[in-house]
Amino acid sequence: MKHDALTQILDALKLRGSVYFHTCFSPPWAVRVPAFGNVARFHMAMRGGCWLAVDGVDKPIRLATGDLAVIPHGAAHILSDEPGRPAAEVDEVVRQSGYTGEGALYYGGPDEELACKLFCGHFEFEEGSVHPLLDALPSVIHLPNTQTMNAFWLEAVMRFVASEVRAGQPGSEAIIHRLTEIIFIQVVRTFVDREGDRAGCLAAVLNPKLGRSMSKIHLAPEKPWTVESLAREAGMSRTVFADRFTNLVGMTPLAYVTHWRMERARRDIRETDLPLIDIAENIGYSSEAAFNRAFKRQFNQTPGQVRRQGAAVPA
C-alpha cells in the first residue's frame, strides 16, 4: 500500500512522462514551443548551452550543460542560441529538418561543434486534474547541474532514456514513461529542498508531519476527520497544525478533506459504473444531495454531467 502523500497525489493526478526528441541545434537557431495545458514541459542540456525565454517570466534563463528546466504549466517558450533571436515554430522546425521520429532532430547552421544537444519531453496530468500541488509549481523551475541533488544520476537516467528513444525496442515506451516520471519526482524534491516553505503545498506534502496527516486523508477520505484528529496524526498541537497546514497548502485542513473527497469521487464517476449514492457514501456522504452540492462547488459540474461526458467502465 502506498502511504506517502506525494505518491498518492501523483497517482491520483495520473502523472505520465513522455519524450519528444533529443536535438542537435547549431547556431544560429531559435525554436518556439506553443502553450499547451495540463503538461509540464522539460528540457535538459546534454551538451552545450542555450537560452530559455518563458512567456510571463521577465528574464531569459541560461541553460548550461547538465542544467534541467521544467515549465510546469505548459506556457509557451522559446529556446535559442542567443536571446531575442526570431524563432520558428517547433512544428515548422520538425518539418524543415525532415525529422522522422528516429535519431536526433537537427536544425540551424552547419557547425555541429557548437551545437546544443537538448533532451526534451513533458510530464502530463489527467485532463481536468485540480490539486494545490499543481498550483504551487512556479512558472519555471531551473535546476543548475550543481543543484540537481544527484546530477550524475540524473544525467545517467537522461542518457539511458535517450538510448531507449533511439533503440525503439519492445518495452522502450514503458521504460521511457517510468524514468521520466522519476525525473519529475526528483525535480519536486530538489525544488522543495531549495525553496523551503516558499514551495507552499509541495513543502507540506514532503513535510514528515503534515505529509503524514495528508496521507491519512488520502487513504481514508470517508472518515469523519476533524482538525483535532488530523493534528494527532501529524503529532502536532491543533493550533500549530491548523496554522501551518493552511499557510502552506492554501486551504484549511477540512477544506482539503473535502477537496480530496471530490477528486476521489470524480475518478470513480469516470472510471466505474458505481451508482452515485455508493460513490458518495464511499467518501463519507450519507446524502446524495449534499454530495452533489460539494461536487459542483469544486468542478462547476454535477456528478451526473461528468458521468455523461465519458463512458464509464465496469467497476
PDB file of C-alpha atoms in Angstrom:
ATOM      1  CA  MET A   1       0.000   0.000   0.000  1.00  0.00           C
ATOM      2  CA  LYS A   2       1.285   3.477  -0.866  1.00  0.00           C
ATOM      3  CA  HIS A   3       1.464   5.585   2.255  1.00  0.00           C
ATOM      4  CA  ASP A   4       3.396   8.717   1.303  1.00  0.00           C
ATOM      5  CA  ALA A   5       1.365  11.745   0.277  1.00  0.00           C
ATOM      6  CA  LEU A   6       3.386  12.641  -2.833  1.00  0.00           C
ATOM      7  CA  THR A   7       2.959   9.184  -4.369  1.00  0.00           C
ATOM      8  CA  GLN A   8      -0.760   9.208  -3.605  1.00  0.00           C
ATOM      9  CA  ILE A   9      -1.243  12.637  -5.174  1.00  0.00           C
ATOM     10  CA  LEU A  10       0.756  11.851  -8.311  1.00  0.00           C
ATOM     11  CA  ASP A  11      -1.169   8.594  -8.719  1.00  0.00           C
ATOM     12  CA  ALA A  12      -4.452  10.490  -8.406  1.00  0.00           C
ATOM     13  CA  LEU A  13      -3.297  13.092 -10.935  1.00  0.00           C
ATOM     14  CA  LYS A  14      -2.194  10.234 -13.210  1.00  0.00           C
ATOM     15  CA  LEU A  15       1.308  11.568 -13.803  1.00  0.00           C
ATOM     16  CA  ARG A  16       2.750  10.273 -17.059  1.00  0.00           C
ATOM     17  CA  GLY A  17       6.045  11.174 -18.646  1.00  0.00           C
ATOM     18  CA  SER A  18       6.795  11.380 -22.360  1.00  0.00           C
ATOM     19  CA  VAL A  19       9.814  12.223 -24.506  1.00  0.00           C
ATOM     20  CA  TYR A  20       9.638  14.222 -27.760  1.00  0.00           C
ATOM     21  CA  PHE A  21      13.159  14.048 -29.095  1.00  0.00           C
ATOM     22  CA  HIS A  22      16.800  14.856 -28.483  1.00  0.00           C
ATOM     23  CA  THR A  23      18.190  17.721 -30.510  1.00  0.00           C
ATOM     24  CA  CYS A  24      21.276  18.935 -32.265  1.00  0.00           C
ATOM     25  CA  PHE A  25      20.709  22.698 -32.699  1.00  0.00           C
ATOM     26  CA  SER A  26      23.602  24.590 -34.303  1.00  0.00           C
ATOM     27  CA  PRO A  27      23.903  28.427 -34.353  1.00  0.00           C
ATOM     28  CA  PRO A  28      22.033  30.397 -35.475  1.00  0.00           C
ATOM     29  CA  TRP A  29      18.800  28.874 -34.177  1.00  0.00           C
ATOM     30  CA  ALA A  30      15.652  29.682 -32.198  1.00  0.00           C
ATOM     31  CA  VAL A  31      12.599  27.470 -31.664  1.00  0.00           C
ATOM     32  CA  ARG A  32       9.240  28.492 -30.231  1.00  0.00           C
ATOM     33  CA  VAL A  33       7.214  25.866 -28.337  1.00  0.00           C
ATOM     34  CA  PRO A  34       3.488  26.771 -28.140  1.00  0.00           C
ATOM     35  CA  ALA A  35       1.422  26.768 -24.956  1.00  0.00           C
ATOM     36  CA  PHE A  36      -0.296  23.542 -24.034  1.00  0.00           C
ATOM     37  CA  GLY A  37      -2.463  22.848 -20.986  1.00  0.00           C
ATOM     38  CA  ASN A  38      -2.071  20.084 -18.408  1.00  0.00           C
ATOM     39  CA  VAL A  39       1.558  19.363 -19.218  1.00  0.00           C
ATOM     40  CA  ALA A  40       4.852  20.314 -17.606  1.00  0.00           C
ATOM     41  CA  ARG A  41       7.438  20.506 -20.366  1.00  0.00           C
ATOM     42  CA  PHE A  42      11.104  19.860 -19.626  1.00  0.00           C
ATOM     43  CA  HIS A  43      14.420  20.449 -21.375  1.00  0.00           C
ATOM     44  CA  MET A  44      17.821  19.199 -20.263  1.00  0.00           C
ATOM     45  CA  ALA A  45      21.041  20.469 -21.822  1.00  0.00           C
ATOM     46  CA  MET A  46      23.069  17.337 -22.502  1.00  0.00           C
ATOM     47  CA  ARG A  47      25.873  19.242 -24.257  1.00  0.00           C
ATOM     48  CA  GLY A  48      26.429  22.914 -24.899  1.00  0.00           C
ATOM     49  CA  GLY A  49      24.046  25.623 -23.733  1.00  0.00           C
ATOM     50  CA  CYS A  50      21.139  27.784 -24.805  1.00  0.00           C
ATOM     51  CA  TRP A  51      18.697  30.441 -23.615  1.00  0.00           C
ATOM     52  CA  LEU A  52      15.165  29.765 -22.414  1.00  0.00           C
ATOM     53  CA  ALA A  53      12.562  32.557 -22.503  1.00  0.00           C
ATOM     54  CA  VAL A  54       9.209  31.619 -20.943  1.00  0.00           C
ATOM     55  CA  ASP A  55       6.069  33.673 -21.601  1.00  0.00           C
ATOM     56  CA  GLY A  56       5.203  35.621 -18.466  1.00  0.00           C
ATOM     57  CA  VAL A  57       8.724  35.364 -16.993  1.00  0.00           C
ATOM     58  CA  ASP A  58      10.687  38.623 -17.053  1.00  0.00           C
ATOM     59  CA  LYS A  59      14.211  37.436 -17.833  1.00  0.00           C
ATOM     60  CA  PRO A  60      15.522  34.629 -20.062  1.00  0.00           C
ATOM     61  CA  ILE A  61      17.343  31.766 -18.354  1.00  0.00           C
ATOM     62  CA  ARG A  62      20.716  30.457 -19.431  1.00  0.00           C
ATOM     63  CA  LEU A  63      20.859  26.653 -19.595  1.00  0.00           C
ATOM     64  CA  ALA A  64      24.367  25.206 -19.365  1.00  0.00           C
ATOM     65  CA  THR A  65      25.458  21.596 -19.806  1.00  0.00           C
ATOM     66  CA  GLY A  66      23.676  19.430 -17.251  1.00  0.00           C
ATOM     67  CA  ASP A  67      21.004  22.018 -16.425  1.00  0.00           C
ATOM     68  CA  LEU A  68      17.364  20.984 -16.317  1.00  0.00           C
ATOM     69  CA  ALA A  69      14.422  23.344 -16.877  1.00  0.00           C
ATOM     70  CA  VAL A  70      10.765  22.483 -16.273  1.00  0.00           C
ATOM     71  CA  ILE A  71       7.853  24.668 -17.423  1.00  0.00           C
ATOM     72  CA  PRO A  72       5.134  23.266 -15.116  1.00  0.00           C
ATOM     73  CA  HIS A  73       2.026  24.942 -16.519  1.00  0.00           C
ATOM     74  CA  GLY A  74       2.649  24.415 -20.220  1.00  0.00           C
ATOM     75  CA  ALA A  75       3.441  28.060 -21.009  1.00  0.00           C
ATOM     76  CA  ALA A  76       4.756  28.967 -24.449  1.00  0.00           C
ATOM     77  CA  HIS A  77       8.525  29.420 -24.527  1.00  0.00           C
ATOM     78  CA  ILE A  78      11.478  29.996 -26.837  1.00  0.00           C
ATOM     79  CA  LEU A  79      14.772  28.106 -26.868  1.00  0.00           C
ATOM     80  CA  SER A  80      17.623  29.818 -28.732  1.00  0.00           C
ATOM     81  CA  ASP A  81      21.372  30.200 -29.036  1.00  0.00           C
ATOM     82  CA  GLU A  82      21.032  33.950 -28.330  1.00  0.00           C
ATOM     83  CA  PRO A  83      18.269  35.900 -26.547  1.00  0.00           C
ATOM     84  CA  GLY A  84      15.874  37.784 -28.807  1.00  0.00           C
ATOM     85  CA  ARG A  85      16.539  35.840 -31.977  1.00  0.00           C
ATOM     86  CA  PRO A  86      13.412  35.435 -34.195  1.00  0.00           C
ATOM     87  CA  ALA A  87      12.056  31.940 -33.565  1.00  0.00           C
ATOM     88  CA  ALA A  88      10.485  29.338 -35.826  1.00  0.00           C
ATOM     89  CA  GLU A  89       7.534  27.327 -34.515  1.00  0.00           C
ATOM     90  CA  VAL A  90       8.569  23.848 -33.392  1.00  0.00           C
ATOM     91  CA  ASP A  91       6.224  22.140 -35.883  1.00  0.00           C
ATOM     92  CA  GLU A  92       7.881  24.071 -38.717  1.00  0.00           C
ATOM     93  CA  VAL A  93      11.333  23.139 -37.388  1.00  0.00           C
ATOM     94  CA  VAL A  94      10.363  19.460 -37.386  1.00  0.00           C
ATOM     95  CA  ARG A  95       9.058  19.799 -40.951  1.00  0.00           C
ATOM     96  CA  GLN A  96      12.132  21.629 -42.251  1.00  0.00           C
ATOM     97  CA  SER A  97      14.516  19.173 -40.619  1.00  0.00           C
ATOM     98  CA  GLY A  98      12.793  16.152 -42.089  1.00  0.00           C
ATOM     99  CA  TYR A  99      12.715  14.591 -38.643  1.00  0.00           C
ATOM    100  CA  THR A 100      11.053  11.166 -38.745  1.00  0.00           C
ATOM    101  CA  GLY A 101      10.978  10.401 -35.037  1.00  0.00           C
ATOM    102  CA  GLU A 102      14.251   8.493 -35.101  1.00  0.00           C
ATOM    103  CA  GLY A 103      17.651   9.805 -34.116  1.00  0.00           C
ATOM    104  CA  ALA A 104      18.355  13.447 -33.282  1.00  0.00           C
ATOM    105  CA  LEU A 105      16.437  16.472 -34.524  1.00  0.00           C
ATOM    106  CA  TYR A 106      18.970  18.579 -36.490  1.00  0.00           C
ATOM    107  CA  TYR A 107      18.337  22.275 -37.045  1.00  0.00           C
ATOM    108  CA  GLY A 108      20.253  25.526 -37.528  1.00  0.00           C
ATOM    109  CA  GLY A 109      23.668  26.200 -39.008  1.00  0.00           C
ATOM    110  CA  PRO A 110      26.246  23.740 -40.336  1.00  0.00           C
ATOM    111  CA  ASP A 111      28.782  23.854 -37.465  1.00  0.00           C
ATOM    112  CA  GLU A 112      27.845  20.933 -35.195  1.00  0.00           C
ATOM    113  CA  GLU A 113      30.872  21.585 -32.975  1.00  0.00           C
ATOM    114  CA  LEU A 114      28.895  24.480 -31.487  1.00  0.00           C
ATOM    115  CA  ALA A 115      25.614  22.554 -31.326  1.00  0.00           C
ATOM    116  CA  CYS A 116      23.363  22.474 -28.295  1.00  0.00           C
ATOM    117  CA  LYS A 117      22.115  18.978 -27.565  1.00  0.00           C
ATOM    118  CA  LEU A 118      18.849  19.036 -25.636  1.00  0.00           C
ATOM    119  CA  PHE A 119      16.670  16.284 -24.282  1.00  0.00           C
ATOM    120  CA  CYS A 120      13.016  17.387 -24.476  1.00  0.00           C
ATOM    121  CA  GLY A 121       9.755  15.963 -23.212  1.00  0.00           C
ATOM    122  CA  HIS A 122       6.865  16.563 -20.853  1.00  0.00           C
ATOM    123  CA  PHE A 123       5.086  15.372 -17.748  1.00  0.00           C
ATOM    124  CA  GLU A 124       1.343  15.075 -18.268  1.00  0.00           C
ATOM    125  CA  PHE A 125      -1.564  15.023 -15.819  1.00  0.00           C
ATOM    126  CA  GLU A 126      -5.095  13.749 -16.322  1.00  0.00           C
ATOM    127  CA  GLU A 127      -7.391  16.196 -18.082  1.00  0.00           C
ATOM    128  CA  GLY A 128      -9.241  18.315 -15.546  1.00  0.00           C
ATOM    129  CA  SER A 129      -6.888  17.481 -12.668  1.00  0.00           C
ATOM    130  CA  VAL A 130      -7.007  20.027  -9.857  1.00  0.00           C
ATOM    131  CA  HIS A 131      -4.758  19.980  -6.809  1.00  0.00           C
ATOM    132  CA  PRO A 132      -2.932  22.600  -4.693  1.00  0.00           C
ATOM    133  CA  LEU A 133       0.307  20.791  -5.539  1.00  0.00           C
ATOM    134  CA  LEU A 134      -0.038  21.804  -9.188  1.00  0.00           C
ATOM    135  CA  ASP A 135      -0.889  25.375  -8.215  1.00  0.00           C
ATOM    136  CA  ALA A 136       2.242  25.516  -6.044  1.00  0.00           C
ATOM    137  CA  LEU A 137       4.541  24.907  -9.002  1.00  0.00           C
ATOM    138  CA  PRO A 138       6.083  28.141 -10.339  1.00  0.00           C
ATOM    139  CA  SER A 139       6.099  29.297 -13.960  1.00  0.00           C
ATOM    140  CA  VAL A 140       9.522  27.741 -14.493  1.00  0.00           C
ATOM    141  CA  ILE A 141      11.894  25.607 -12.438  1.00  0.00           C
ATOM    142  CA  HIS A 142      15.571  25.885 -13.338  1.00  0.00           C
ATOM    143  CA  LEU A 143      17.876  23.341 -11.737  1.00  0.00           C
ATOM    144  CA  PRO A 144      21.532  24.035 -12.486  1.00  0.00           C
ATOM    145  CA  ASN A 145      23.732  20.984 -12.811  1.00  0.00           C
ATOM    146  CA  THR A 146      25.124  21.606  -9.322  1.00  0.00           C
ATOM    147  CA  GLN A 147      21.633  21.701  -7.750  1.00  0.00           C
ATOM    148  CA  THR A 148      20.085  18.521  -9.114  1.00  0.00           C
ATOM    149  CA  MET A 149      20.896  16.689  -5.848  1.00  0.00           C
ATOM    150  CA  ASN A 150      22.499  13.860  -7.768  1.00  0.00           C
ATOM    151  CA  ALA A 151      23.494  15.378 -11.074  1.00  0.00           C
ATOM    152  CA  PHE A 152      25.426  12.332 -12.248  1.00  0.00           C
ATOM    153  CA  TRP A 153      22.451  10.060 -11.532  1.00  0.00           C
ATOM    154  CA  LEU A 154      20.053  12.404 -13.332  1.00  0.00           C
ATOM    155  CA  GLU A 155      22.318  12.736 -16.344  1.00  0.00           C
ATOM    156  CA  ALA A 156      22.763   8.956 -16.467  1.00  0.00           C
ATOM    157  CA  VAL A 157      18.961   8.497 -16.429  1.00  0.00           C
ATOM    158  CA  MET A 158      18.580  11.056 -19.212  1.00  0.00           C
ATOM    159  CA  ARG A 159      21.210   9.314 -21.314  1.00  0.00           C
ATOM    160  CA  PHE A 160      19.553   5.953 -20.716  1.00  0.00           C
ATOM    161  CA  VAL A 161      16.182   7.383 -21.763  1.00  0.00           C
ATOM    162  CA  ALA A 162      17.826   8.875 -24.876  1.00  0.00           C
ATOM    163  CA  SER A 163      19.279   5.472 -25.769  1.00  0.00           C
ATOM    164  CA  GLU A 164      15.837   3.881 -25.373  1.00  0.00           C
ATOM    165  CA  VAL A 165      14.346   6.540 -27.648  1.00  0.00           C
ATOM    166  CA  ARG A 166      16.946   5.754 -30.291  1.00  0.00           C
ATOM    167  CA  ALA A 167      16.661   1.967 -29.950  1.00  0.00           C
ATOM    168  CA  GLY A 168      12.874   1.734 -30.078  1.00  0.00           C
ATOM    169  CA  GLN A 169      12.905  -1.835 -28.769  1.00  0.00           C
ATOM    170  CA  PRO A 170       9.876  -3.622 -27.280  1.00  0.00           C
ATOM    171  CA  GLY A 171       9.153  -2.136 -23.867  1.00  0.00           C
ATOM    172  CA  SER A 172      11.031   1.085 -24.621  1.00  0.00           C
ATOM    173  CA  GLU A 173       7.924   3.233 -24.310  1.00  0.00           C
ATOM    174  CA  ALA A 174       7.126   1.863 -20.841  1.00  0.00           C
ATOM    175  CA  ILE A 175      10.732   2.409 -19.713  1.00  0.00           C
ATOM    176  CA  ILE A 176      10.700   5.991 -21.013  1.00  0.00           C
ATOM    177  CA  HIS A 177       7.441   6.796 -19.218  1.00  0.00           C
ATOM    178  CA  ARG A 178       8.653   5.385 -15.887  1.00  0.00           C
ATOM    179  CA  LEU A 179      12.040   7.061 -15.970  1.00  0.00           C
ATOM    180  CA  THR A 180      10.651  10.464 -16.906  1.00  0.00           C
ATOM    181  CA  GLU A 181       8.168  10.167 -14.015  1.00  0.00           C
ATOM    182  CA  ILE A 182      11.129   9.557 -11.695  1.00  0.00           C
ATOM    183  CA  ILE A 183      12.736  12.712 -13.049  1.00  0.00           C
ATOM    184  CA  PHE A 184       9.621  14.740 -12.156  1.00  0.00           C
ATOM    185  CA  ILE A 185       9.699  13.434  -8.576  1.00  0.00           C
ATOM    186  CA  GLN A 186      13.387  14.342  -8.303  1.00  0.00           C
ATOM    187  CA  VAL A 187      12.615  17.833  -9.593  1.00  0.00           C
ATOM    188  CA  VAL A 188       9.904  18.302  -6.952  1.00  0.00           C
ATOM    189  CA  ARG A 189      12.191  17.077  -4.163  1.00  0.00           C
ATOM    190  CA  THR A 190      15.041  19.324  -5.244  1.00  0.00           C
ATOM    191  CA  PHE A 191      12.744  22.330  -5.647  1.00  0.00           C
ATOM    192  CA  VAL A 192      11.383  21.901  -2.100  1.00  0.00           C
ATOM    193  CA  ASP A 193      14.887  21.431  -0.665  1.00  0.00           C
ATOM    194  CA  ARG A 194      15.934  24.686  -2.308  1.00  0.00           C
ATOM    195  CA  GLU A 195      12.818  26.771  -1.636  1.00  0.00           C
ATOM    196  CA  GLY A 196      11.709  25.503   1.785  1.00  0.00           C
ATOM    197  CA  ASP A 197       8.344  26.878   2.925  1.00  0.00           C
ATOM    198  CA  ARG A 198       8.220  29.084  -0.179  1.00  0.00           C
ATOM    199  CA  ALA A 199       7.320  25.896  -2.062  1.00  0.00           C
ATOM    200  CA  GLY A 200       3.871  26.062  -0.408  1.00  0.00           C
ATOM    201  CA  CYS A 201       1.817  22.907  -0.811  1.00  0.00           C
ATOM    202  CA  LEU A 202       4.853  20.998  -2.078  1.00  0.00           C
ATOM    203  CA  ALA A 203       6.602  21.732   1.202  1.00  0.00           C
ATOM    204  CA  ALA A 204       3.567  20.451   3.119  1.00  0.00           C
ATOM    205  CA  VAL A 205       3.404  17.247   1.081  1.00  0.00           C
ATOM    206  CA  LEU A 206       7.067  16.455   1.756  1.00  0.00           C
ATOM    207  CA  ASN A 207       6.965  17.562   5.395  1.00  0.00           C
ATOM    208  CA  PRO A 208       7.108  14.396   7.576  1.00  0.00           C
ATOM    209  CA  LYS A 209       4.333  15.562   9.916  1.00  0.00           C
ATOM    210  CA  LEU A 210       1.970  17.364   7.558  1.00  0.00           C
ATOM    211  CA  GLY A 211       2.560  14.767   4.856  1.00  0.00           C
ATOM    212  CA  ARG A 212       1.544  12.049   7.300  1.00  0.00           C
ATOM    213  CA  SER A 213      -1.808  13.699   8.011  1.00  0.00           C
ATOM    214  CA  MET A 214      -2.403  14.262   4.280  1.00  0.00           C
ATOM    215  CA  SER A 215      -1.646  10.607   3.608  1.00  0.00           C
ATOM    216  CA  LYS A 216      -4.247   9.557   6.191  1.00  0.00           C
ATOM    217  CA  ILE A 217      -6.835  11.728   4.416  1.00  0.00           C
ATOM    218  CA  HIS A 218      -5.923  10.131   1.090  1.00  0.00           C
ATOM    219  CA  LEU A 219      -6.175   6.603   2.466  1.00  0.00           C
ATOM    220  CA  ALA A 220      -9.478   7.091   4.298  1.00  0.00           C
ATOM    221  CA  PRO A 221     -11.383  10.124   2.971  1.00  0.00           C
ATOM    222  CA  GLU A 222     -14.654   8.682   4.293  1.00  0.00           C
ATOM    223  CA  LYS A 223     -13.611   9.101   7.945  1.00  0.00           C
ATOM    224  CA  PRO A 224     -15.233  11.940   9.928  1.00  0.00           C
ATOM    225  CA  TRP A 225     -11.980  13.905  10.095  1.00  0.00           C
ATOM    226  CA  THR A 226     -11.632  16.880  12.428  1.00  0.00           C
ATOM    227  CA  VAL A 227      -8.783  19.318  12.868  1.00  0.00           C
ATOM    228  CA  GLU A 228      -8.055  17.647  16.214  1.00  0.00           C
ATOM    229  CA  SER A 229      -7.846  14.124  14.764  1.00  0.00           C
ATOM    230  CA  LEU A 230      -5.647  15.270  11.870  1.00  0.00           C
ATOM    231  CA  ALA A 231      -3.373  17.158  14.274  1.00  0.00           C
ATOM    232  CA  ARG A 232      -2.974  13.943  16.290  1.00  0.00           C
ATOM    233  CA  GLU A 233      -1.968  12.073  13.129  1.00  0.00           C
ATOM    234  CA  ALA A 234       0.653  14.746  12.498  1.00  0.00           C
ATOM    235  CA  GLY A 235       1.874  14.708  16.113  1.00  0.00           C
ATOM    236  CA  MET A 236       1.237  18.448  16.466  1.00  0.00           C
ATOM    237  CA  SER A 237      -0.959  20.705  18.544  1.00  0.00           C
ATOM    238  CA  ARG A 238      -4.287  21.650  16.997  1.00  0.00           C
ATOM    239  CA  THR A 239      -3.400  25.333  16.599  1.00  0.00           C
ATOM    240  CA  VAL A 240       0.096  24.845  15.218  1.00  0.00           C
ATOM    241  CA  PHE A 241      -1.110  22.144  12.817  1.00  0.00           C
ATOM    242  CA  ALA A 242      -4.042  24.201  11.517  1.00  0.00           C
ATOM    243  CA  ASP A 243      -1.941  27.346  11.046  1.00  0.00           C
ATOM    244  CA  ARG A 244       0.976  25.594   9.317  1.00  0.00           C
ATOM    245  CA  PHE A 245      -1.266  23.453   7.112  1.00  0.00           C
ATOM    246  CA  THR A 246      -3.352  26.420   5.991  1.00  0.00           C
ATOM    247  CA  ASN A 247      -0.320  28.647   5.344  1.00  0.00           C
ATOM    248  CA  LEU A 248       1.443  26.049   3.195  1.00  0.00           C
ATOM    249  CA  VAL A 249      -1.437  24.308   1.411  1.00  0.00           C
ATOM    250  CA  GLY A 250      -3.531  27.432   0.885  1.00  0.00           C
ATOM    251  CA  MET A 251      -6.681  25.909   2.367  1.00  0.00           C
ATOM    252  CA  THR A 252      -7.766  24.697   5.793  1.00  0.00           C
ATOM    253  CA  PRO A 253      -7.328  21.020   6.734  1.00  0.00           C
ATOM    254  CA  LEU A 254     -11.063  20.354   6.466  1.00  0.00           C
ATOM    255  CA  ALA A 255     -11.279  22.150   3.128  1.00  0.00           C
ATOM    256  CA  TYR A 256      -8.515  19.824   1.922  1.00  0.00           C
ATOM    257  CA  VAL A 257     -10.511  16.824   3.141  1.00  0.00           C
ATOM    258  CA  THR A 258     -13.449  17.963   1.005  1.00  0.00           C
ATOM    259  CA  HIS A 259     -11.155  18.677  -1.950  1.00  0.00           C
ATOM    260  CA  TRP A 260      -9.659  15.183  -1.846  1.00  0.00           C
ATOM    261  CA  ARG A 261     -13.066  13.552  -1.432  1.00  0.00           C
ATOM    262  CA  MET A 262     -14.272  15.275  -4.584  1.00  0.00           C
ATOM    263  CA  GLU A 263     -11.160  14.217  -6.525  1.00  0.00           C
ATOM    264  CA  ARG A 264     -11.738  10.621  -5.463  1.00  0.00           C
ATOM    265  CA  ALA A 265     -15.407  10.880  -6.433  1.00  0.00           C
ATOM    266  CA  ARG A 266     -14.561  12.334  -9.849  1.00  0.00           C
ATOM    267  CA  ARG A 267     -12.195   9.444 -10.522  1.00  0.00           C
ATOM    268  CA  ASP A 268     -14.789   6.851  -9.525  1.00  0.00           C
ATOM    269  CA  ILE A 269     -17.501   8.563 -11.590  1.00  0.00           C
ATOM    270  CA  ARG A 270     -15.302   8.496 -14.675  1.00  0.00           C
ATOM    271  CA  GLU A 271     -13.732   5.071 -14.213  1.00  0.00           C
ATOM    272  CA  THR A 272     -16.523   2.918 -12.726  1.00  0.00           C
ATOM    273  CA  ASP A 273     -20.238   2.341 -13.127  1.00  0.00           C
ATOM    274  CA  LEU A 274     -20.934   2.526  -9.399  1.00  0.00           C
ATOM    275  CA  PRO A 275     -24.211   4.314  -8.550  1.00  0.00           C
ATOM    276  CA  LEU A 276     -23.638   7.904  -7.462  1.00  0.00           C
ATOM    277  CA  ILE A 277     -25.038   7.239  -3.993  1.00  0.00           C
ATOM    278  CA  ASP A 278     -22.463   4.475  -3.490  1.00  0.00           C
ATOM    279  CA  ILE A 279     -19.664   6.802  -4.566  1.00  0.00           C
ATOM    280  CA  ALA A 280     -20.978   9.455  -2.179  1.00  0.00           C
ATOM    281  CA  GLU A 281     -21.076   7.003   0.727  1.00  0.00           C
ATOM    282  CA  ASN A 282     -17.575   5.725  -0.063  1.00  0.00           C
ATOM    283  CA  ILE A 283     -16.166   9.183   0.606  1.00  0.00           C
ATOM    284  CA  GLY A 284     -18.241   9.932   3.688  1.00  0.00           C
ATOM    285  CA  TYR A 285     -21.511  11.437   2.418  1.00  0.00           C
ATOM    286  CA  SER A 286     -24.806   9.891   3.535  1.00  0.00           C
ATOM    287  CA  SER A 287     -26.810  12.408   1.472  1.00  0.00           C
ATOM    288  CA  GLU A 288     -26.547  12.397  -2.316  1.00  0.00           C
ATOM    289  CA  ALA A 289     -27.856  15.974  -2.381  1.00  0.00           C
ATOM    290  CA  ALA A 290     -25.048  17.204  -0.101  1.00  0.00           C
ATOM    291  CA  PHE A 291     -22.529  15.292  -2.219  1.00  0.00           C
ATOM    292  CA  ASN A 292     -23.894  16.860  -5.412  1.00  0.00           C
ATOM    293  CA  ARG A 293     -23.599  20.375  -3.951  1.00  0.00           C
ATOM    294  CA  ALA A 294     -19.998  19.844  -2.798  1.00  0.00           C
ATOM    295  CA  PHE A 295     -19.035  18.283  -6.135  1.00  0.00           C
ATOM    296  CA  LYS A 296     -20.490  21.143  -8.162  1.00  0.00           C
ATOM    297  CA  ARG A 297     -18.698  23.734  -5.989  1.00  0.00           C
ATOM    298  CA  GLN A 298     -15.358  22.146  -6.843  1.00  0.00           C
ATOM    299  CA  PHE A 299     -15.810  21.276 -10.521  1.00  0.00           C
ATOM    300  CA  ASN A 300     -18.669  23.558 -11.603  1.00  0.00           C
ATOM    301  CA  GLN A 301     -20.430  20.436 -12.902  1.00  0.00           C
ATOM    302  CA  THR A 302     -22.748  17.919 -11.311  1.00  0.00           C
ATOM    303  CA  PRO A 303     -21.656  14.302 -10.879  1.00  0.00           C
ATOM    304  CA  GLY A 304     -24.263  13.299 -13.471  1.00  0.00           C
ATOM    305  CA  GLN A 305     -22.807  15.711 -16.038  1.00  0.00           C
ATOM    306  CA  VAL A 306     -19.291  14.334 -15.512  1.00  0.00           C
ATOM    307  CA  ARG A 307     -20.524  10.773 -15.924  1.00  0.00           C
ATOM    308  CA  ARG A 308     -22.371  11.588 -19.144  1.00  0.00           C
ATOM    309  CA  GLN A 309     -19.239  13.158 -20.632  1.00  0.00           C
ATOM    310  CA  GLY A 310     -17.364   9.876 -20.668  1.00  0.00           C
ATOM    311  CA  ALA A 311     -18.315   6.233 -20.865  1.00  0.00           C
ATOM    312  CA  ALA A 312     -17.857   4.537 -17.501  1.00  0.00           C
ATOM    313  CA  VAL A 313     -16.007   1.244 -17.408  1.00  0.00           C
ATOM    314  CA  PRO A 314     -17.115  -1.747 -15.325  1.00  0.00           C
ATOM    315  CA  ALA A 315     -16.203  -1.425 -11.648  1.00  0.00           C
TER     316      ALA A 315
END
